[in-house]
Amino acid sequence: MTTDLGMPSSGPGAPGAHGTAGVPRLTDGTALTKKDFTSDQEVRWCPGCGDYAILAAVQGFLPELGLKRENIVFVSGIGCSSRFPYYLDTYGMHSIHGRAPAIATGLAATREDLSVWVVTGDGDALSIGGNHLIHALRRNVNLKILLFNNEIYGLTKGQYSPTSHVGQVTKSTPLGSLDTPFNPVSLALGAEASFVARTMDSDRQHLTSVLRAAAEHRGSALVEIYQNCPIFNDGVFDVLKDRTEAAARILHLADGEEVGTAETVVVRDDRGSLAVVPRAEADPARIVRHDESAHDPSAAFALSRLDSPDLGHVPMGIFRNVQRPTYDDSLREQIASARTGEVTDADIDALLAGRDTWTVGA
Amino acid sequence: MSAKLVQKLDRVVIRFAGDSGDGMQLTGDRFTSQTALLGNDLSTLPNFPAEIRAPQGTLPGVSSFQLHFADHNVLTPGDAPDVLVAMNPAALKANLRDLPRGAAIIVNTDEFTKRNLSKVGYVENPLDDGSLDSYDVHPVALTSIAVEALVSFTDLTRKEKERAKNMFALGLLSWLYTRPMDGTEAFLKAKFADKPEILEANLAALRAGFNYGETTEDFAVAYEVAPAAMPAGTYRNVTGNVALSLGLVAAAHRAHLPLFLGSYPITPASDILHTLAGLKRYGVATMQAEDEIAGVGAALGASFGGALGVTTTSGPGLALKAETIGLAVSLELPLIVCDIQRGGPSTGLPTKTEQADLLQALFGRNGESPVAVVAPATPADCFDVAVEAVRIATTYRTPVIVLSDGYLANGSEPWRLPRTADLPDIAVEFATEPNAVDDKGQPTFHPYLRDPETLARPWAIPGTPGLEHRVGGIEKADVTGNISYDPDNHDHMTRLRQAKIDGIADTIEPLVVDDPTDDADVLVLGWGSTFGPIAAGVRLARATGARVAQAHLRHLNPFPANTGDVLRSYQRVIVPEMNLGQLAMLLRAKYLVDIESHTSVRGLPFQAGELADVIATAVASVSDVPLKEAAK
Ligand SMILES: Cc1ncc(C[n+]2csc(CCOP(=O)(O)OP(=O)(O)O)c2C)c(N)n1
Ligand code: SF4
Ligand SMILES: [Mg+2]
């Protein structure tokens, strides 16, 4: 049996609404600065950790939202990356390993007036918390999930993670890791995510543009951020930080544009698979133009499969950005349409009594 | 009207038993409603298989529903049925050993076929071989008479007609015990509103059953059980799970907090999720999570945001929630965790009752992680305990574990309705202003600055300007809440968290002892769902002249302040529990009193008679006065 969910046609949950609709904004003429989002806590990541750059980018970006600071909440799990909330002067919760998406779901579902962000690591999100991550994405809870991917367990001092490449030698895999890694973008797309993007700690401008798009999106947004851990997995993304190498490897995803580099371009073969070919050899009819709002996630998924362990080609940017009802808006809508006004003592009395009562006289 | 004799009884215990597809739970429920409306006091015990549909006609497929009703106060569903309604040979075989000699058995003879008999290992038909001679057997061809009564329903298949046999049985029992059937008729009309043919067939079968009783010679007498003298008020019949659900809603209303339930289905707790999911009108939000960890996580997230976060589960789920409950202990946020206990360990006995999660509730987390624990005593008491749990959680900013169990969850009893306005006022105040000044003399907020009285920390919810702060599971400095690895601070905070929970004892009622003669040497102390059987056992024992005191713990952590004094004032203290002595162990450790543990883990509540014997033996050992022969 299906039933009309009574989807909101206006208000914060309306189709196409802004991700922060319903969150109180600063009054006109006032603005916050990066400093307003900096807490008094000493930042304790290792020198050179990519987390610093991400923190700076987020602190620099948040004022742009124009939201009241007290209506922003960061919820994290456990890991180096998950210390993040302590350094932001917003409301925050440093929770337990892997559970932040679940905790944030309860918060977002009950508080439409909050902008809720989740900070998680590759181990936190994809190992212990894999189940919560996929379900938060499937439900499309209005959460912005920042997944700091350093392909290693940082906090526990260097064991391999579910994104470490096969054969990676770490403390717990002295002869090389055996298991196939997750591709976080493919995983998120497979979990019905409505917004999926990838960016990098060192590219402040790109990172900020992705944060902006994620914040605008109403629904769950998964943002994978390549992050360098100089202590336990130094340099895994270095080829993407070198200007010439990056130009040859990064496939920039821009809505409506061809996907490729200066020299190469992505084409689709007869079976729908994608390949990166030199521009000169590309059949113009087969060149892939990116459509981030395509309803069918297959094209975005195919793009995510262009990754290779040697970082030969790395799509960067927004893979998918589609509108569908969010769990939290829909839940609030169900409640709102069931309500008949303020609940009074008399309403509760009637609820307690139910249908079959009898009275015993004094 | 009937020219038959009507005889008065003071109490009756009926057990309806049949195949799980026979509708015995519904039949029992309806008979209970009719009985409640008549004003009898009552108590019920459904008992069903773990399998949804075990093979038809087999012993594992037997489902039963027991009801005890009386013209006086009723404490348990009754030790032994006076009447068994057996819808097939399996139902007879599975239940016969519980029947005292002389009990009445109403059997559906249609199902006593060779095939059905052999399914349960009957070589001879017990209805013919004399093995039931010491019972008062009433053979009734229930199925065929019901089908016969529905001849005019030409659109219904034989199967559909056969399905109405439970209504026929209900009609017959309604006649036998003079119960009005209007309630059931109204119920059927609502249930089958869009299936008029099925509705009419059910109504016809119900009336046919009633008329059969009136006309057949097999039933010479009808019985009446007069209403019980109950305190004045408006009543309804309620199961523990429904009472618990309603208690949560009423308490959230009194606390002016939106209720958020995060839950993962598990027997016997799922009905709370079902009930609350239907109460959106009252602002209740429910989320069926991906697992128990997410259920409690979402509830904690909701609490962080200023809602009343609730999660419901059974033992295996409580195990999964442990880490998150520990986080809630550290965050010092309100959280309600309802554990509807069932037989364990592991999957154990999903549909059977047990109270073996007490130690898990108290200690099943890493580190020193104290939480408040409360337990309802009866199905209706689940309401009051839910309200009390919410009071403690919101006042002390702590997780509270409610330990109900399968017996309370599905059992029912009359409940005198409270008035919402009379429930405790538990309105919560969120923090709205800075509560300290920083080194620069600026106003600031210290999330762990405690209320001197309750030791509770302020509840400052996101959206409150100026109180932005971070909380987490890492140890935090007293007052400021900043991360701290300082040894002395950790020692201090660990003791503070314990002291906060211990301090709850200041606001709970003392342990009350029921000792009519005021000179008993033996105390029987229980907790949770054993209340009814213990009270019934005590009543039986007192009827033989035994001087025995009874007390029951609602608060398992902390214990009421006078608990030690009470325990020490008796020569012998007996603690019956449906586990291997968990409360007994706690009491011995804490109060150094030589508790005598009496335990049973059969998946079923204690029997009053069994407890009466235990009490009688204990009383005899400390008294010179001989007891009368028990009037059983
Ligand atoms: C229940 C539980 N299991 C294990 C740990 C230990 N632990 C803490 S962080 C972590 C892995 C963190 O890796 P990742 O999520 O990639 O974060 P990073 O430190 O790399 O930022 C582990 C295994 C824990 N804190 N809790
Ligand atoms: S261990 Fe790695 S990820 Fe963790 S703080 Fe140090 S550099 Fe950063
Ligand atoms: Mg990592």
JSON list of N, CA, C and O in Angstrom, two decimals, chain A residues 41 70 85 89-94 103 106 111 131-132 139 327 338 343 345 349 352 357-358 360, chain B residues 36 230 232-233 235-236 253 281 287 290-291 298 305 420 462-464 467 469-473 482:
[
{"chain": "A", "resi": 41, "resn": "GLN", "atom": "N", "xyz": [39.99, 27.01, 21.94]},
{"chain": "A", "resi": 41, "resn": "GLN", "atom": "CA", "xyz": [40.75, 25.80, 22.21]},
{"chain": "A", "resi": 41, "resn": "GLN", "atom": "C", "xyz": [41.98, 25.71, 21.31]},
{"chain": "A", "resi": 41, "resn": "GLN", "atom": "O", "xyz": [41.92, 26.00, 20.12]},
{"chain": "A", "resi": 70, "resn": "GLU", "atom": "N", "xyz": [24.77, 30.50, 16.57]},
{"chain": "A", "resi": 70, "resn": "GLU", "atom": "CA", "xyz": [24.22, 29.55, 17.53]},
{"chain": "A", "resi": 70, "resn": "GLU", "atom": "C", "xyz": [23.32, 28.50, 16.88]},
{"chain": "A", "resi": 70, "resn": "GLU", "atom": "O", "xyz": [22.89, 27.55, 17.53]},
{"chain": "A", "resi": 85, "resn": "PRO", "atom": "N", "xyz": [35.09, 19.71, 15.81]},
{"chain": "A", "resi": 85, "resn": "PRO", "atom": "CA", "xyz": [34.12, 20.60, 16.46]},
{"chain": "A", "resi": 85, "resn": "PRO", "atom": "C", "xyz": [34.71, 21.44, 17.60]},
{"chain": "A", "resi": 85, "resn": "PRO", "atom": "O", "xyz": [34.25, 22.56, 17.84]},
{"chain": "A", "resi": 89, "resn": "ASP", "atom": "N", "xyz": [33.74, 27.75, 17.01]},
{"chain": "A", "resi": 89, "resn": "ASP", "atom": "CA", "xyz": [32.89, 28.31, 18.06]},
{"chain": "A", "resi": 89, "resn": "ASP", "atom": "C", "xyz": [31.42, 28.29, 17.65]},
{"chain": "A", "resi": 89, "resn": "ASP", "atom": "O", "xyz": [30.77, 29.31, 17.49]},
{"chain": "A", "resi": 90, "resn": "THR", "atom": "N", "xyz": [30.94, 27.06, 17.46]},
{"chain": "A", "resi": 90, "resn": "THR", "atom": "CA", "xyz": [29.51, 26.85, 17.22]},
{"chain": "A", "resi": 90, "resn": "THR", "atom": "C", "xyz": [29.07, 25.86, 18.28]},
{"chain": "A", "resi": 90, "resn": "THR", "atom": "O", "xyz": [29.86, 25.52, 19.16]},
{"chain": "A", "resi": 91, "resn": "TYR", "atom": "N", "xyz": [27.85, 25.37, 18.22]},
{"chain": "A", "resi": 91, "resn": "TYR", "atom": "CA", "xyz": [27.50, 24.22, 19.05]},
{"chain": "A", "resi": 91, "resn": "TYR", "atom": "C", "xyz": [28.16, 23.00, 18.44]},
{"chain": "A", "resi": 91, "resn": "TYR", "atom": "O", "xyz": [28.32, 22.91, 17.21]},
{"chain": "A", "resi": 92, "resn": "GLY", "atom": "N", "xyz": [28.57, 22.06, 19.28]},
{"chain": "A", "resi": 92, "resn": "GLY", "atom": "CA", "xyz": [29.25, 20.91, 18.73]},
{"chain": "A", "resi": 92, "resn": "GLY", "atom": "C", "xyz": [29.18, 19.69, 19.63]},
{"chain": "A", "resi": 92, "resn": "GLY", "atom": "O", "xyz": [29.00, 19.80, 20.84]},
{"chain": "A", "resi": 93, "resn": "MET", "atom": "N", "xyz": [29.28, 18.53, 19.01]},
{"chain": "A", "resi": 93, "resn": "MET", "atom": "CA", "xyz": [29.36, 17.29, 19.78]},
{"chain": "A", "resi": 93, "resn": "MET", "atom": "C", "xyz": [30.41, 16.37, 19.17]},
{"chain": "A", "resi": 93, "resn": "MET", "atom": "O", "xyz": [30.34, 16.03, 17.98]},
{"chain": "A", "resi": 94, "resn": "HIS", "atom": "N", "xyz": [31.36, 16.00, 20.00]},
{"chain": "A", "resi": 94, "resn": "HIS", "atom": "CA", "xyz": [32.37, 15.02, 19.63]},
{"chain": "A", "resi": 94, "resn": "HIS", "atom": "C", "xyz": [31.83, 13.71, 20.17]},
{"chain": "A", "resi": 94, "resn": "HIS", "atom": "O", "xyz": [31.85, 13.48, 21.37]},
{"chain": "A", "resi": 103, "resn": "ILE", "atom": "N", "xyz": [23.46, 10.24, 15.23]},
{"chain": "A", "resi": 103, "resn": "ILE", "atom": "CA", "xyz": [23.18, 11.27, 16.23]},
{"chain": "A", "resi": 103, "resn": "ILE", "atom": "C", "xyz": [22.69, 12.54, 15.55]},
{"chain": "A", "resi": 103, "resn": "ILE", "atom": "O", "xyz": [21.70, 13.16, 15.96]},
{"chain": "A", "resi": 106, "resn": "GLY", "atom": "N", "xyz": [19.02, 12.44, 14.46]},
{"chain": "A", "resi": 106, "resn": "GLY", "atom": "CA", "xyz": [18.03, 12.76, 15.51]},
{"chain": "A", "resi": 106, "resn": "GLY", "atom": "C", "xyz": [17.95, 14.26, 15.75]},
{"chain": "A", "resi": 106, "resn": "GLY", "atom": "O", "xyz": [16.87, 14.81, 15.99]},
{"chain": "A", "resi": 111, "resn": "ARG", "atom": "N", "xyz": [15.07, 19.47, 14.83]},
{"chain": "A", "resi": 111, "resn": "ARG", "atom": "CA", "xyz": [15.37, 20.90, 14.84]},
{"chain": "A", "resi": 111, "resn": "ARG", "atom": "C", "xyz": [15.56, 21.43, 13.42]},
{"chain": "A", "resi": 111, "resn": "ARG", "atom": "O", "xyz": [16.67, 21.45, 12.89]},
{"chain": "A", "resi": 131, "resn": "ASN", "atom": "N", "xyz": [27.31, 1.59, 8.31]},
{"chain": "A", "resi": 131, "resn": "ASN", "atom": "CA", "xyz": [25.86, 1.40, 8.28]},
{"chain": "A", "resi": 131, "resn": "ASN", "atom": "C", "xyz": [25.11, 2.73, 8.46]},
{"chain": "A", "resi": 131, "resn": "ASN", "atom": "O", "xyz": [24.16, 3.02, 7.75]},
{"chain": "A", "resi": 132, "resn": "HIS", "atom": "N", "xyz": [25.57, 3.54, 9.40]},
{"chain": "A", "resi": 132, "resn": "HIS", "atom": "CA", "xyz": [24.88, 4.81, 9.65]},
{"chain": "A", "resi": 132, "resn": "HIS", "atom": "C", "xyz": [25.04, 5.75, 8.47]},
{"chain": "A", "resi": 132, "resn": "HIS", "atom": "O", "xyz": [24.12, 6.48, 8.12]},
{"chain": "A", "resi": 139, "resn": "ARG", "atom": "N", "xyz": [18.25, 8.06, 3.50]},
{"chain": "A", "resi": 139, "resn": "ARG", "atom": "CA", "xyz": [17.10, 8.83, 4.01]},
{"chain": "A", "resi": 139, "resn": "ARG", "atom": "C", "xyz": [17.10, 10.26, 3.49]},
{"chain": "A", "resi": 139, "resn": "ARG", "atom": "O", "xyz": [16.09, 10.94, 3.55]},
{"chain": "A", "resi": 327, "resn": "TYR", "atom": "N", "xyz": [14.29, 13.38, 4.65]},
{"chain": "A", "resi": 327, "resn": "TYR", "atom": "CA", "xyz": [13.64, 12.63, 5.72]},
{"chain": "A", "resi": 327, "resn": "TYR", "atom": "C", "xyz": [13.13, 13.57, 6.80]},
{"chain": "A", "resi": 327, "resn": "TYR", "atom": "O", "xyz": [12.00, 13.44, 7.28]},
{"chain": "A", "resi": 338, "resn": "ALA", "atom": "N", "xyz": [-0.70, 15.99, 10.92]},
{"chain": "A", "resi": 338, "resn": "ALA", "atom": "CA", "xyz": [-1.53, 15.21, 11.86]},
{"chain": "A", "resi": 338, "resn": "ALA", "atom": "C", "xyz": [-2.02, 16.08, 13.01]},
{"chain": "A", "resi": 338, "resn": "ALA", "atom": "O", "xyz": [-3.01, 15.77, 13.66]},
{"chain": "A", "resi": 343, "resn": "VAL", "atom": "N", "xyz": [-1.36, 20.73, 21.86]},
{"chain": "A", "resi": 343, "resn": "VAL", "atom": "CA", "xyz": [-1.87, 19.60, 22.62]},
{"chain": "A", "resi": 343, "resn": "VAL", "atom": "C", "xyz": [-2.21, 20.08, 24.03]},
{"chain": "A", "resi": 343, "resn": "VAL", "atom": "O", "xyz": [-1.37, 20.67, 24.71]},
{"chain": "A", "resi": 345, "resn": "ASP", "atom": "N", "xyz": [-4.07, 19.46, 28.00]},
{"chain": "A", "resi": 345, "resn": "ASP", "atom": "CA", "xyz": [-4.26, 18.41, 29.00]},
{"chain": "A", "resi": 345, "resn": "ASP", "atom": "C", "xyz": [-5.46, 17.54, 28.63]},
{"chain": "A", "resi": 345, "resn": "ASP", "atom": "O", "xyz": [-5.44, 16.32, 28.81]},
{"chain": "A", "resi": 349, "resn": "ASP", "atom": "N", "xyz": [-5.71, 13.60, 28.25]},
{"chain": "A", "resi": 349, "resn": "ASP", "atom": "CA", "xyz": [-6.70, 12.82, 29.01]},
{"chain": "A", "resi": 349, "resn": "ASP", "atom": "C", "xyz": [-7.46, 11.87, 28.08]},
{"chain": "A", "resi": 349, "resn": "ASP", "atom": "O", "xyz": [-7.67, 10.70, 28.39]},
{"chain": "A", "resi": 352, "resn": "LEU", "atom": "N", "xyz": [-5.25, 8.99, 26.92]},
{"chain": "A", "resi": 352, "resn": "LEU", "atom": "CA", "xyz": [-5.07, 7.96, 27.95]},
{"chain": "A", "resi": 352, "resn": "LEU", "atom": "C", "xyz": [-6.32, 7.10, 28.07]},
{"chain": "A", "resi": 352, "resn": "LEU", "atom": "O", "xyz": [-6.22, 5.89, 28.27]},
{"chain": "A", "resi": 357, "resn": "THR", "atom": "N", "xyz": [-13.77, 2.59, 28.20]},
{"chain": "A", "resi": 357, "resn": "THR", "atom": "CA", "xyz": [-13.58, 2.89, 29.62]},
{"chain": "A", "resi": 357, "resn": "THR", "atom": "C", "xyz": [-14.83, 2.50, 30.39]},
{"chain": "A", "resi": 357, "resn": "THR", "atom": "O", "xyz": [-15.90, 2.33, 29.81]},
{"chain": "A", "resi": 358, "resn": "TRP", "atom": "N", "xyz": [-14.70, 2.35, 31.67]},
{"chain": "A", "resi": 358, "resn": "TRP", "atom": "CA", "xyz": [-15.87, 2.17, 32.52]},
{"chain": "A", "resi": 358, "resn": "TRP", "atom": "C", "xyz": [-15.62, 2.93, 33.82]},
{"chain": "A", "resi": 358, "resn": "TRP", "atom": "O", "xyz": [-14.48, 3.24, 34.15]},
{"chain": "A", "resi": 360, "resn": "VAL", "atom": "N", "xyz": [-16.27, 3.48, 37.93]},
{"chain": "A", "resi": 360, "resn": "VAL", "atom": "CA", "xyz": [-16.64, 2.91, 39.22]},
{"chain": "A", "resi": 360, "resn": "VAL", "atom": "C", "xyz": [-17.04, 4.07, 40.11]},
{"chain": "A", "resi": 360, "resn": "VAL", "atom": "O", "xyz": [-16.27, 5.03, 40.26]},
{"chain": "B", "resi": 36, "resn": "ALA", "atom": "N", "xyz": [-13.66, -6.47, 31.52]},
{"chain": "B", "resi": 36, "resn": "ALA", "atom": "CA", "xyz": [-13.27, -5.20, 32.13]},
{"chain": "B", "resi": 36, "resn": "ALA", "atom": "C", "xyz": [-14.47, -4.27, 32.22]},
{"chain": "B", "resi": 36, "resn": "ALA", "atom": "O", "xyz": [-14.74, -3.66, 33.26]},
{"chain": "B", "resi": 230, "resn": "MET", "atom": "N", "xyz": [-13.61, -1.56, 43.48]},
{"chain": "B", "resi": 230, "resn": "MET", "atom": "CA", "xyz": [-12.37, -0.88, 43.10]},
{"chain": "B", "resi": 230, "resn": "MET", "atom": "C", "xyz": [-12.53, 0.59, 43.47]},
{"chain": "B", "resi": 230, "resn": "MET", "atom": "O", "xyz": [-13.64, 1.11, 43.53]},
{"chain": "B", "resi": 232, "resn": "ALA", "atom": "N", "xyz": [-13.03, 4.42, 43.34]},
{"chain": "B", "resi": 232, "resn": "ALA", "atom": "CA", "xyz": [-13.84, 5.16, 42.38]},
{"chain": "B", "resi": 232, "resn": "ALA", "atom": "C", "xyz": [-12.95, 5.79, 41.32]},
{"chain": "B", "resi": 232, "resn": "ALA", "atom": "O", "xyz": [-11.82, 6.19, 41.59]},
{"chain": "B", "resi": 233, "resn": "GLY", "atom": "N", "xyz": [-13.47, 5.82, 40.11]},
{"chain": "B", "resi": 233, "resn": "GLY", "atom": "CA", "xyz": [-12.70, 6.45, 39.04]},
{"chain": "B", "resi": 233, "resn": "GLY", "atom": "C", "xyz": [-13.09, 5.89, 37.71]},
{"chain": "B", "resi": 233, "resn": "GLY", "atom": "O", "xyz": [-13.96, 5.01, 37.62]},
{"chain": "B", "resi": 235, "resn": "TYR", "atom": "N", "xyz": [-11.89, 3.80, 34.44]},
{"chain": "B", "resi": 235, "resn": "TYR", "atom": "CA", "xyz": [-10.90, 2.76, 34.18]},
{"chain": "B", "resi": 235, "resn": "TYR", "atom": "C", "xyz": [-10.84, 2.40, 32.71]},
{"chain": "B", "resi": 235, "resn": "TYR", "atom": "O", "xyz": [-11.82, 2.56, 31.98]},
{"chain": "B", "resi": 236, "resn": "ARG", "atom": "N", "xyz": [-9.72, 1.86, 32.31]},
{"chain": "B", "resi": 236, "resn": "ARG", "atom": "CA", "xyz": [-9.62, 1.16, 31.05]},
{"chain": "B", "resi": 236, "resn": "ARG", "atom": "C", "xyz": [-8.72, -0.04, 31.30]},
{"chain": "B", "resi": 236, "resn": "ARG", "atom": "O", "xyz": [-8.02, -0.10, 32.30]},
{"chain": "B", "resi": 253, "resn": "HIS", "atom": "N", "xyz": [4.60, 15.74, 27.57]},
{"chain": "B", "resi": 253, "resn": "HIS", "atom": "CA", "xyz": [3.65, 16.85, 27.59]},
{"chain": "B", "resi": 253, "resn": "HIS", "atom": "C", "xyz": [3.84, 17.68, 28.87]},
{"chain": "B", "resi": 253, "resn": "HIS", "atom": "O", "xyz": [3.90, 18.91, 28.82]},
{"chain": "B", "resi": 281, "resn": "ARG", "atom": "N", "xyz": [-0.14, 13.05, 15.96]},
{"chain": "B", "resi": 281, "resn": "ARG", "atom": "CA", "xyz": [-1.06, 14.14, 16.32]},
{"chain": "B", "resi": 281, "resn": "ARG", "atom": "C", "xyz": [-0.62, 14.84, 17.60]},
{"chain": "B", "resi": 281, "resn": "ARG", "atom": "O", "xyz": [-0.90, 16.00, 17.83]},
{"chain": "B", "resi": 287, "resn": "MET", "atom": "N", "xyz": [11.27, 7.31, 14.69]},
{"chain": "B", "resi": 287, "resn": "MET", "atom": "CA", "xyz": [12.15, 6.94, 13.60]},
{"chain": "B", "resi": 287, "resn": "MET", "atom": "C", "xyz": [12.53, 5.48, 13.76]},
{"chain": "B", "resi": 287, "resn": "MET", "atom": "O", "xyz": [13.05, 5.08, 14.80]},
{"chain": "B", "resi": 290, "resn": "GLU", "atom": "N", "xyz": [18.28, 2.15, 11.54]},
{"chain": "B", "resi": 290, "resn": "GLU", "atom": "CA", "xyz": [18.89, 1.01, 10.84]},
{"chain": "B", "resi": 290, "resn": "GLU", "atom": "C", "xyz": [19.38, -0.05, 11.81]},
{"chain": "B", "resi": 290, "resn": "GLU", "atom": "O", "xyz": [19.63, -1.19, 11.42]},
{"chain": "B", "resi": 291, "resn": "ASP", "atom": "N", "xyz": [19.56, 0.31, 13.05]},
{"chain": "B", "resi": 291, "resn": "ASP", "atom": "CA", "xyz": [19.93, -0.68, 14.07]},
{"chain": "B", "resi": 291, "resn": "ASP", "atom": "C", "xyz": [19.74, -0.01, 15.43]},
{"chain": "B", "resi": 291, "resn": "ASP", "atom": "O", "xyz": [19.38, 1.16, 15.52]},
{"chain": "B", "resi": 298, "resn": "ALA", "atom": "N", "xyz": [20.22, 8.52, 17.55]},
{"chain": "B", "resi": 298, "resn": "ALA", "atom": "CA", "xyz": [19.27, 9.55, 17.11]},
{"chain": "B", "resi": 298, "resn": "ALA", "atom": "C", "xyz": [18.54, 10.14, 18.31]},
{"chain": "B", "resi": 298, "resn": "ALA", "atom": "O", "xyz": [18.30, 11.35, 18.37]},
{"chain": "B", "resi": 305, "resn": "GLY", "atom": "N", "xyz": [19.42, 18.42, 21.18]},
{"chain": "B", "resi": 305, "resn": "GLY", "atom": "CA", "xyz": [18.68, 19.54, 20.60]},
{"chain": "B", "resi": 305, "resn": "GLY", "atom": "C", "xyz": [17.50, 20.00, 21.43]},
{"chain": "B", "resi": 305, "resn": "GLY", "atom": "O", "xyz": [16.76, 20.89, 21.01]},
{"chain": "B", "resi": 420, "resn": "THR", "atom": "N", "xyz": [-4.33, 14.19, 33.63]},
{"chain": "B", "resi": 420, "resn": "THR", "atom": "CA", "xyz": [-3.06, 14.74, 33.16]},
{"chain": "B", "resi": 420, "resn": "THR", "atom": "C", "xyz": [-2.59, 15.89, 34.04]},
{"chain": "B", "resi": 420, "resn": "THR", "atom": "O", "xyz": [-1.42, 16.00, 34.39]},
{"chain": "B", "resi": 462, "resn": "PRO", "atom": "N", "xyz": [21.30, 24.05, 21.23]},
{"chain": "B", "resi": 462, "resn": "PRO", "atom": "CA", "xyz": [21.68, 24.82, 20.06]},
{"chain": "B", "resi": 462, "resn": "PRO", "atom": "C", "xyz": [20.56, 25.80, 19.70]},
{"chain": "B", "resi": 462, "resn": "PRO", "atom": "O", "xyz": [19.38, 25.48, 19.86]},
{"chain": "B", "resi": 463, "resn": "GLY", "atom": "N", "xyz": [20.96, 26.95, 19.23]},
{"chain": "B", "resi": 463, "resn": "GLY", "atom": "CA", "xyz": [19.98, 27.98, 18.93]},
{"chain": "B", "resi": 463, "resn": "GLY", "atom": "C", "xyz": [19.96, 29.04, 20.02]},
{"chain": "B", "resi": 463, "resn": "GLY", "atom": "O", "xyz": [19.35, 30.10, 19.84]},
{"chain": "B", "resi": 464, "resn": "THR", "atom": "N", "xyz": [20.64, 28.76, 21.15]},
{"chain": "B", "resi": 464, "resn": "THR", "atom": "CA", "xyz": [20.67, 29.73, 22.24]},
{"chain": "B", "resi": 464, "resn": "THR", "atom": "C", "xyz": [21.90, 30.61, 22.07]},
{"chain": "B", "resi": 464, "resn": "THR", "atom": "O", "xyz": [23.03, 30.13, 22.17]},
{"chain": "B", "resi": 467, "resn": "LEU", "atom": "N", "xyz": [25.68, 30.85, 24.19]},
{"chain": "B", "resi": 467, "resn": "LEU", "atom": "CA", "xyz": [26.00, 29.65, 24.97]},
{"chain": "B", "resi": 467, "resn": "LEU", "atom": "C", "xyz": [26.65, 28.57, 24.10]},
{"chain": "B", "resi": 467, "resn": "LEU", "atom": "O", "xyz": [26.69, 27.40, 24.47]},
{"chain": "B", "resi": 469, "resn": "HIS", "atom": "N", "xyz": [28.82, 25.91, 22.77]},
{"chain": "B", "resi": 469, "resn": "HIS", "atom": "CA", "xyz": [29.81, 25.10, 23.49]},
{"chain": "B", "resi": 469, "resn": "HIS", "atom": "C", "xyz": [29.90, 23.74, 22.82]},
{"chain": "B", "resi": 469, "resn": "HIS", "atom": "O", "xyz": [29.04, 23.37, 22.04]},
{"chain": "B", "resi": 470, "resn": "ARG", "atom": "N", "xyz": [30.96, 23.03, 23.15]},
{"chain": "B", "resi": 470, "resn": "ARG", "atom": "CA", "xyz": [31.20, 21.71, 22.60]},
{"chain": "B", "resi": 470, "resn": "ARG", "atom": "C", "xyz": [31.17, 20.70, 23.74]},
{"chain": "B", "resi": 470, "resn": "ARG", "atom": "O", "xyz": [31.73, 20.96, 24.82]},
{"chain": "B", "resi": 471, "resn": "VAL", "atom": "N", "xyz": [30.53, 19.57, 23.50]},
{"chain": "B", "resi": 471, "resn": "VAL", "atom": "CA", "xyz": [30.58, 18.49, 24.48]},
{"chain": "B", "resi": 471, "resn": "VAL", "atom": "C", "xyz": [31.07, 17.23, 23.77]},
{"chain": "B", "resi": 471, "resn": "VAL", "atom": "O", "xyz": [30.98, 17.14, 22.54]},
{"chain": "B", "resi": 472, "resn": "GLY", "atom": "N", "xyz": [31.56, 16.30, 24.54]},
{"chain": "B", "resi": 472, "resn": "GLY", "atom": "CA", "xyz": [32.04, 15.08, 23.91]},
{"chain": "B", "resi": 472, "resn": "GLY", "atom": "C", "xyz": [32.31, 14.01, 24.94]},
{"chain": "B", "resi": 472, "resn": "GLY", "atom": "O", "xyz": [32.15, 14.21, 26.14]},
{"chain": "B", "resi": 473, "resn": "GLY", "atom": "N", "xyz": [32.70, 12.86, 24.43]},
{"chain": "B", "resi": 473, "resn": "GLY", "atom": "CA", "xyz": [32.92, 11.72, 25.32]},
{"chain": "B", "resi": 473, "resn": "GLY", "atom": "C", "xyz": [34.29, 11.71, 25.98]},
{"chain": "B", "resi": 473, "resn": "GLY", "atom": "O", "xyz": [34.54, 10.89, 26.86]},
{"chain": "B", "resi": 482, "resn": "ASN", "atom": "N", "xyz": [36.02, 21.78, 29.23]},
{"chain": "B", "resi": 482, "resn": "ASN", "atom": "CA", "xyz": [37.12, 21.62, 28.27]},
{"chain": "B", "resi": 482, "resn": "ASN", "atom": "C", "xyz": [37.74, 20.25, 28.42]},
{"chain": "B", "resi": 482, "resn": "ASN", "atom": "O", "xyz": [37.73, 19.67, 29.51]}
]
